[in-house]
mmCIF file of C-alpha atoms in Angstrom:
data_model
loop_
_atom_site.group_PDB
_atom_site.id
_atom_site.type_symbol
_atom_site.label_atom_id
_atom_site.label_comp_id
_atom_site.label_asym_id
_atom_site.label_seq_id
_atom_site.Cartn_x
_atom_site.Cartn_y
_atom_site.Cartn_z
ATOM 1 C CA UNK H 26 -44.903 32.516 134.903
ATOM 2 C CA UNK H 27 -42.440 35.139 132.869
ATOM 3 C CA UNK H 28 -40.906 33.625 130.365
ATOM 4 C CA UNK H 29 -36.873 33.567 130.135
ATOM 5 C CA UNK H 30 -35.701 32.078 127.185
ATOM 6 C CA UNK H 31 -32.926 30.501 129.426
ATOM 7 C CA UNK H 32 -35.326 28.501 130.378
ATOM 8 C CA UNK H 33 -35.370 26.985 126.887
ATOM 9 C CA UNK H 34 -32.037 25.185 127.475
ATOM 10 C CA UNK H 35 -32.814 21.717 128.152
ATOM 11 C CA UNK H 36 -36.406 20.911 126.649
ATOM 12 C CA UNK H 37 -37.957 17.606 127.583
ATOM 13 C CA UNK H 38 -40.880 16.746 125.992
ATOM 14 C CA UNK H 39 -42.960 13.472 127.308
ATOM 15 C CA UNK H 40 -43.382 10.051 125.749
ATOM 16 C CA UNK H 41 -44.731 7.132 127.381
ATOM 17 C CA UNK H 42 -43.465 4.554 125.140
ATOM 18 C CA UNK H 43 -40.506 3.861 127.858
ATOM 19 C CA UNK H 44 -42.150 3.718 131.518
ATOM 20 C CA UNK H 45 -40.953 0.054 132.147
ATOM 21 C CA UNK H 46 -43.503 -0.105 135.012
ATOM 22 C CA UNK H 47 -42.647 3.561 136.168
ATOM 23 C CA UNK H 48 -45.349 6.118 135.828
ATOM 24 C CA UNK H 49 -44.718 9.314 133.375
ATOM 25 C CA UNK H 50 -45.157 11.353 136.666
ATOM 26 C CA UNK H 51 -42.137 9.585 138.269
ATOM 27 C CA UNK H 52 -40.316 9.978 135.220
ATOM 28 C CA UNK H 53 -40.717 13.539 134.771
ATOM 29 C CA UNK H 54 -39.561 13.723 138.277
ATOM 30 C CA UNK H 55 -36.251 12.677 138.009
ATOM 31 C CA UNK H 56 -36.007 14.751 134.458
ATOM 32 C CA UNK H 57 -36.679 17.624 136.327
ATOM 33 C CA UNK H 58 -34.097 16.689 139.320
ATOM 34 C CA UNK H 59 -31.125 16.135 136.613
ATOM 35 C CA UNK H 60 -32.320 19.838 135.004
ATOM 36 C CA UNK H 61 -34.538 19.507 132.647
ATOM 37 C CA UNK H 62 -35.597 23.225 132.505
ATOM 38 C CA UNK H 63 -39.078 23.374 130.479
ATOM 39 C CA UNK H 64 -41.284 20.338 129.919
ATOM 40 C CA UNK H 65 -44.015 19.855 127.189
ATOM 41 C CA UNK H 66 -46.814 16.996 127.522
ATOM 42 C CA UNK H 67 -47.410 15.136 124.472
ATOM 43 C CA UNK H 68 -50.240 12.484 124.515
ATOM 44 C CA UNK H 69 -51.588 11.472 121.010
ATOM 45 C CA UNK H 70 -53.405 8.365 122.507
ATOM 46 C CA UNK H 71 -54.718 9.274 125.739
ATOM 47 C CA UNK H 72 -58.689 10.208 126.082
ATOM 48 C CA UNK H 73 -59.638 13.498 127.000
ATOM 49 C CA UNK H 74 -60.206 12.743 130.485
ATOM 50 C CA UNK H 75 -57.008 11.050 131.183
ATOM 51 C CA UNK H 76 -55.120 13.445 130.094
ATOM 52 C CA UNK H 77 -56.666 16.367 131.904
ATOM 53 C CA UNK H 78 -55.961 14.440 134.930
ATOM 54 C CA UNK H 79 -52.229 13.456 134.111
ATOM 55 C CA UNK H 80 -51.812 16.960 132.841
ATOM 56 C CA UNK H 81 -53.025 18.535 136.025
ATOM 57 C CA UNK H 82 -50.722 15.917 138.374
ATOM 58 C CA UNK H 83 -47.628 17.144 135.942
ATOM 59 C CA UNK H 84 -48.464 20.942 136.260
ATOM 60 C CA UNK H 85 -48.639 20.289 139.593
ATOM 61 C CA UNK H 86 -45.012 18.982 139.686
ATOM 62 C CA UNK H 87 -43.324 21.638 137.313
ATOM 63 C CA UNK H 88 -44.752 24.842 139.072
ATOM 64 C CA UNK H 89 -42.388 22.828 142.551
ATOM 65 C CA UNK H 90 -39.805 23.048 139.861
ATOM 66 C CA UNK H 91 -40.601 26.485 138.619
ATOM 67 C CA UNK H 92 -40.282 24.995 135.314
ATOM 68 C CA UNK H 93 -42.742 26.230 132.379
ATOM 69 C CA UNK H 94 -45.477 23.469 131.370
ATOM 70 C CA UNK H 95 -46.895 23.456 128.381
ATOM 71 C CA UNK H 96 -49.380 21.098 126.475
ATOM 72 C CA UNK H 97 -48.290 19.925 122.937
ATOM 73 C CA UNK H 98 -51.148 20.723 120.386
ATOM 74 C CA UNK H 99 -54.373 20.924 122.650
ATOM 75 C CA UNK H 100 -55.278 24.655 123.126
ATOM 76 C CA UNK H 101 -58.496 23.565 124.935
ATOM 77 C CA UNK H 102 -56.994 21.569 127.532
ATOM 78 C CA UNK H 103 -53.854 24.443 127.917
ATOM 79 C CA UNK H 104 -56.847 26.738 128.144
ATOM 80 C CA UNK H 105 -58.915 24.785 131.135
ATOM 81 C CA UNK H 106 -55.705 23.979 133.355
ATOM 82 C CA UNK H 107 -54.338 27.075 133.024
ATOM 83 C CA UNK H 108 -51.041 25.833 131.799
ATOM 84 C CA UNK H 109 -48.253 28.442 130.562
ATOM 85 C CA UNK H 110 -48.809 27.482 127.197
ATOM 86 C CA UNK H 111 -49.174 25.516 123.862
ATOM 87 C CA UNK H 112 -47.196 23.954 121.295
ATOM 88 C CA UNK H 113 -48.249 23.635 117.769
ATOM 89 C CA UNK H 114 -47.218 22.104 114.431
ATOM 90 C CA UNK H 115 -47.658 23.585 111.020
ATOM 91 C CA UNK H 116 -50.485 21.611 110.377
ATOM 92 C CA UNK H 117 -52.175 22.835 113.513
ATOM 93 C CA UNK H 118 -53.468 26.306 114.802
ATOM 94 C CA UNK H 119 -51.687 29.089 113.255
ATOM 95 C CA UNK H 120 -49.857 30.911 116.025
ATOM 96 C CA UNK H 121 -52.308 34.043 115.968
ATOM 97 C CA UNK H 122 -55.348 32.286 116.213
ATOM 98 C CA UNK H 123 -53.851 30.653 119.401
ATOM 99 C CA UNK H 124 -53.099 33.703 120.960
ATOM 100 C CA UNK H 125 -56.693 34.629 120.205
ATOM 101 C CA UNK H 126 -57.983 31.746 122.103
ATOM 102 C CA UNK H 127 -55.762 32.156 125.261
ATOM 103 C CA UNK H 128 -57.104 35.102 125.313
ATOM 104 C CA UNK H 129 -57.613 38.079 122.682
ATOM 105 C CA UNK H 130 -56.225 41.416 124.381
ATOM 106 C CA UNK H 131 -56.038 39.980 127.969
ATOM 107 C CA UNK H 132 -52.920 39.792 130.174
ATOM 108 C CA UNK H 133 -53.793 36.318 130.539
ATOM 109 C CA UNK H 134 -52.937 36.274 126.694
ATOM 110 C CA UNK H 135 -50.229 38.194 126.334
ATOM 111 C CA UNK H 136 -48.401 35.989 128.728
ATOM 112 C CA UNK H 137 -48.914 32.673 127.734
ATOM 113 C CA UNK H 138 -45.958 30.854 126.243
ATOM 114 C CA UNK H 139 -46.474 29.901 122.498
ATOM 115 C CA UNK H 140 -44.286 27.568 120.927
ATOM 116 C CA UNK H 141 -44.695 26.824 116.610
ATOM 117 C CA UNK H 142 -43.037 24.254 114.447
ATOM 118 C CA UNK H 143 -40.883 25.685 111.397
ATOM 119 C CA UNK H 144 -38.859 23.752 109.020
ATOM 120 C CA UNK H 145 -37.814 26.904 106.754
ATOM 121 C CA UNK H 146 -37.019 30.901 107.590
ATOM 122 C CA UNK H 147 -40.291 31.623 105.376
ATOM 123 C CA UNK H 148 -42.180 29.014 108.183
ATOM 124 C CA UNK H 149 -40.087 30.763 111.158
ATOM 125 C CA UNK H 150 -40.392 34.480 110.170
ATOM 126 C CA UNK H 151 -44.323 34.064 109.821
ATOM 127 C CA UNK H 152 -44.452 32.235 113.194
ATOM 128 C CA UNK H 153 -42.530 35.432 115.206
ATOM 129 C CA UNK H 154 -45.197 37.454 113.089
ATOM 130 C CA UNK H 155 -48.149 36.108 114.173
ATOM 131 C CA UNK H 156 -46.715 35.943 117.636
ATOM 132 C CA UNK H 157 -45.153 32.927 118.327
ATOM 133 C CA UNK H 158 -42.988 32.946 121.372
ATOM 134 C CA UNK H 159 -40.395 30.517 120.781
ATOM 135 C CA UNK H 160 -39.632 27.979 117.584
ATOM 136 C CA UNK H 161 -38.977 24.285 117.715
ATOM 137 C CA UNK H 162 -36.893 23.611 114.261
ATOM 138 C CA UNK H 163 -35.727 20.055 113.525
ATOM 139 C CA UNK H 164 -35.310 17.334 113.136
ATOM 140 C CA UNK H 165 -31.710 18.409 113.362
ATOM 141 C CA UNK H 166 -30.769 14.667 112.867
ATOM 142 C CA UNK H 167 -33.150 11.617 111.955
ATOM 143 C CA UNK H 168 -35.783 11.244 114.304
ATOM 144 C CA UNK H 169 -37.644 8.193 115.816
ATOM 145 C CA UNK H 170 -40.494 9.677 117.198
ATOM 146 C CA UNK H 171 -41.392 11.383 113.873
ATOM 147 C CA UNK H 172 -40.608 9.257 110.742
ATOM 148 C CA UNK H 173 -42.837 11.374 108.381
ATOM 149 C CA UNK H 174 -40.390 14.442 109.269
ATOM 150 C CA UNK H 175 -37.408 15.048 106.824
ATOM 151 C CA UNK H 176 -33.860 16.066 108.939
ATOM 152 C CA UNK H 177 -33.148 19.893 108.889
ATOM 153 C CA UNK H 178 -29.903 21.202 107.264
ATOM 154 C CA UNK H 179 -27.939 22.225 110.030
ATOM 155 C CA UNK H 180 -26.875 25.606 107.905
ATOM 156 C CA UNK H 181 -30.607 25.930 107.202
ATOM 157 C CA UNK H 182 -30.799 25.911 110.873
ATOM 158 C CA UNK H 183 -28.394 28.522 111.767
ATOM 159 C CA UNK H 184 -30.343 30.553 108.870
ATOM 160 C CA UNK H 185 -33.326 29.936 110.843
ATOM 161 C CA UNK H 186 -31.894 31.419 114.215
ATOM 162 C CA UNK H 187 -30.229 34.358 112.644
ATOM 163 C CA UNK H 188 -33.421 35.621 110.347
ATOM 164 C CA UNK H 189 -35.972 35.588 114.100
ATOM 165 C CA UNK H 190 -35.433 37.812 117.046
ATOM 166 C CA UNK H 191 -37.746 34.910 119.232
ATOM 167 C CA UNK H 192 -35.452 31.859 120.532
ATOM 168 C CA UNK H 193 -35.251 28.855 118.322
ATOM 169 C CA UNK H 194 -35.347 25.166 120.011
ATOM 170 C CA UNK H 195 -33.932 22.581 117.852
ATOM 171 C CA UNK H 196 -35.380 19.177 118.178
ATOM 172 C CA UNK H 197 -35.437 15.487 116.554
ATOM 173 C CA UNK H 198 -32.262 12.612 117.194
ATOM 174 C CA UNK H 199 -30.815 14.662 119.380
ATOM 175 C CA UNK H 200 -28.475 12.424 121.962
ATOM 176 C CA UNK H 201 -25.083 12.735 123.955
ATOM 177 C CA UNK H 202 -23.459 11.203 121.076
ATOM 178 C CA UNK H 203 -24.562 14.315 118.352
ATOM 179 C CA UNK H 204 -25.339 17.447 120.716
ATOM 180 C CA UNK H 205 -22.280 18.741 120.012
ATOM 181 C CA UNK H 206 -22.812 18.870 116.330
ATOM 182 C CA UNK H 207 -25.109 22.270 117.006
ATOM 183 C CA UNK H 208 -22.135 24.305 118.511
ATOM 184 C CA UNK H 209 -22.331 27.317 116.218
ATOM 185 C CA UNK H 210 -26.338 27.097 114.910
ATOM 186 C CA UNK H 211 -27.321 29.739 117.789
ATOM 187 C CA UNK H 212 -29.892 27.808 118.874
ATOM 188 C CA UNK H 213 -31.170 28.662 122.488
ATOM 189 C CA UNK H 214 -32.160 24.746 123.469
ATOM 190 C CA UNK H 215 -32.337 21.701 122.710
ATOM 191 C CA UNK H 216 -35.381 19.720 122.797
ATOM 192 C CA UNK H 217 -35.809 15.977 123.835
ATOM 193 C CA UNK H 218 -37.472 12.755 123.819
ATOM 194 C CA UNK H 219 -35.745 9.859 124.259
ATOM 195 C CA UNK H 220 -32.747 10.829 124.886
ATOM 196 C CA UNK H 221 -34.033 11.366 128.376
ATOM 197 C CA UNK H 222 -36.869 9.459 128.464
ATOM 198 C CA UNK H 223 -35.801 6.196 127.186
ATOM 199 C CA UNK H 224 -33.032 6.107 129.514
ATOM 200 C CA UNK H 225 -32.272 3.526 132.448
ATOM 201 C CA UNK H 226 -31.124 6.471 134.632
ATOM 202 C CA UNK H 227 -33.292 9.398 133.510
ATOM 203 C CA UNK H 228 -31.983 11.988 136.048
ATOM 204 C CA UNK H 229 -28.207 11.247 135.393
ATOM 205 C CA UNK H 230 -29.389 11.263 131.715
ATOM 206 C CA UNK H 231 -30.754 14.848 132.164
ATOM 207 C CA UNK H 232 -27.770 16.006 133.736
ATOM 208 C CA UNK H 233 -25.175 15.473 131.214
ATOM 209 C CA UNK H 234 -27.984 16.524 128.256
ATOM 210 C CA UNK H 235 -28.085 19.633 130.605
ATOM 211 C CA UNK H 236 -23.930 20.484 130.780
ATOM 212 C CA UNK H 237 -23.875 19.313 127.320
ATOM 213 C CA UNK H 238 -26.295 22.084 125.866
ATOM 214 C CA UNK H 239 -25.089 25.301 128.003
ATOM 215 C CA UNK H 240 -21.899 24.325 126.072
ATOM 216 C CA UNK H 241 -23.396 24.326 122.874
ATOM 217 C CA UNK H 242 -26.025 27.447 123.578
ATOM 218 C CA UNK H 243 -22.795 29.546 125.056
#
């Protein structure tokens, strides 16, 4: 899939700590439906096999949506589905040593999508370096999911997205209630957990999330 960084705009990324007898399938559904416009899987307790399966159903279902899927973290699994790319953390697999493991000097490669972590321009500007496609930088406001994460200054932020050439997704706390808040940063997307996924409606939630961030990433 080519890569648009429009496609960066409303960033869902999975939990299953909210599927109140749903499955994450039907959940990502609906996310998709209300706009959800790239989707990464994130399973930290899943076995292996389980989540080659659930990651192969949920492929399945973004490439109807012509959405990019990517796996959060697990090169090897990205690399045996074929998925469109990887996320990883500072802690994990520099960005260049993914990159050789989708494939060193292959089109295959070249194309996949990869997404790193950076909390600082020093962590940001080394990412685009060593060929990171896009940047996740957060958490923009105190997070839930990660409570080991300390919240990025906005202004730290905007230094962030002005220092890269690659598109810079801002994640952690984000909601309808602070979105706003990033008008200015010149980030290219917003990324999302609960927000969406913790929702009683999840498409409806999706679709405001969706108007509110092409008014933010104008």
């Amino acid at each position: 899939m080519r890569f648009d960084r429009k496609q960066l705009l409303l960033y869902g990324v999975t939990d299953r700590s909210w599927l109140n007898g749903q499955t994450l399938y039907e959940q990502v559904r609906q996310a998709l439906e209300g706009g959800v416009s790239f989707l990464q899987l994130r399973e930290k307790n899943l076995s292996e096999q389980a989540f080659l399966e659930e990651a192969k159903e949920i492929q399945k279902l973004c490439r109807e949506y012509k959405v990019p899927f990517i796996i959060n973290d697990n090169v090897d699994l990205a690399l045996e589905i074929d998925a469109d790319g990887v996320h990883v953390g500072q802690d994990d697999m520099e960005a260049g040593e993914v990159r050789k493991r989708l494939g060193e000097d292959k089109i295959i490669g070249e194309d996949k999508i990869i997404g790193v972590s950076a909390h600082s321009v020093e962590e940001a500007l080394r990412a685009e370096k060593c060929g990171a496609t896009y940047l996740g930088s957060g958490a923009v406001f105190g997070s839930g999911t990660k409570k080991d994460v300390g919240t990025l200054d906005h202004e730290v932020l905007k230094e962030i997205c002005a220092a890269v050439q690659i598109p810079v997704v801002a994640i952690g706390g984000i909601s309808r209630d602070n979105i706003l808040q990033l008008k200015g940063t010149g980030i290219d997307g917003v990324a999302v957990i609960s927000a969406i996924f913790a929702q009683k409606d999840i498409r409806a939630a999706a679709q405001e999330l969706r108007k509110l961030s092409e008014e933010v990433c104008r």
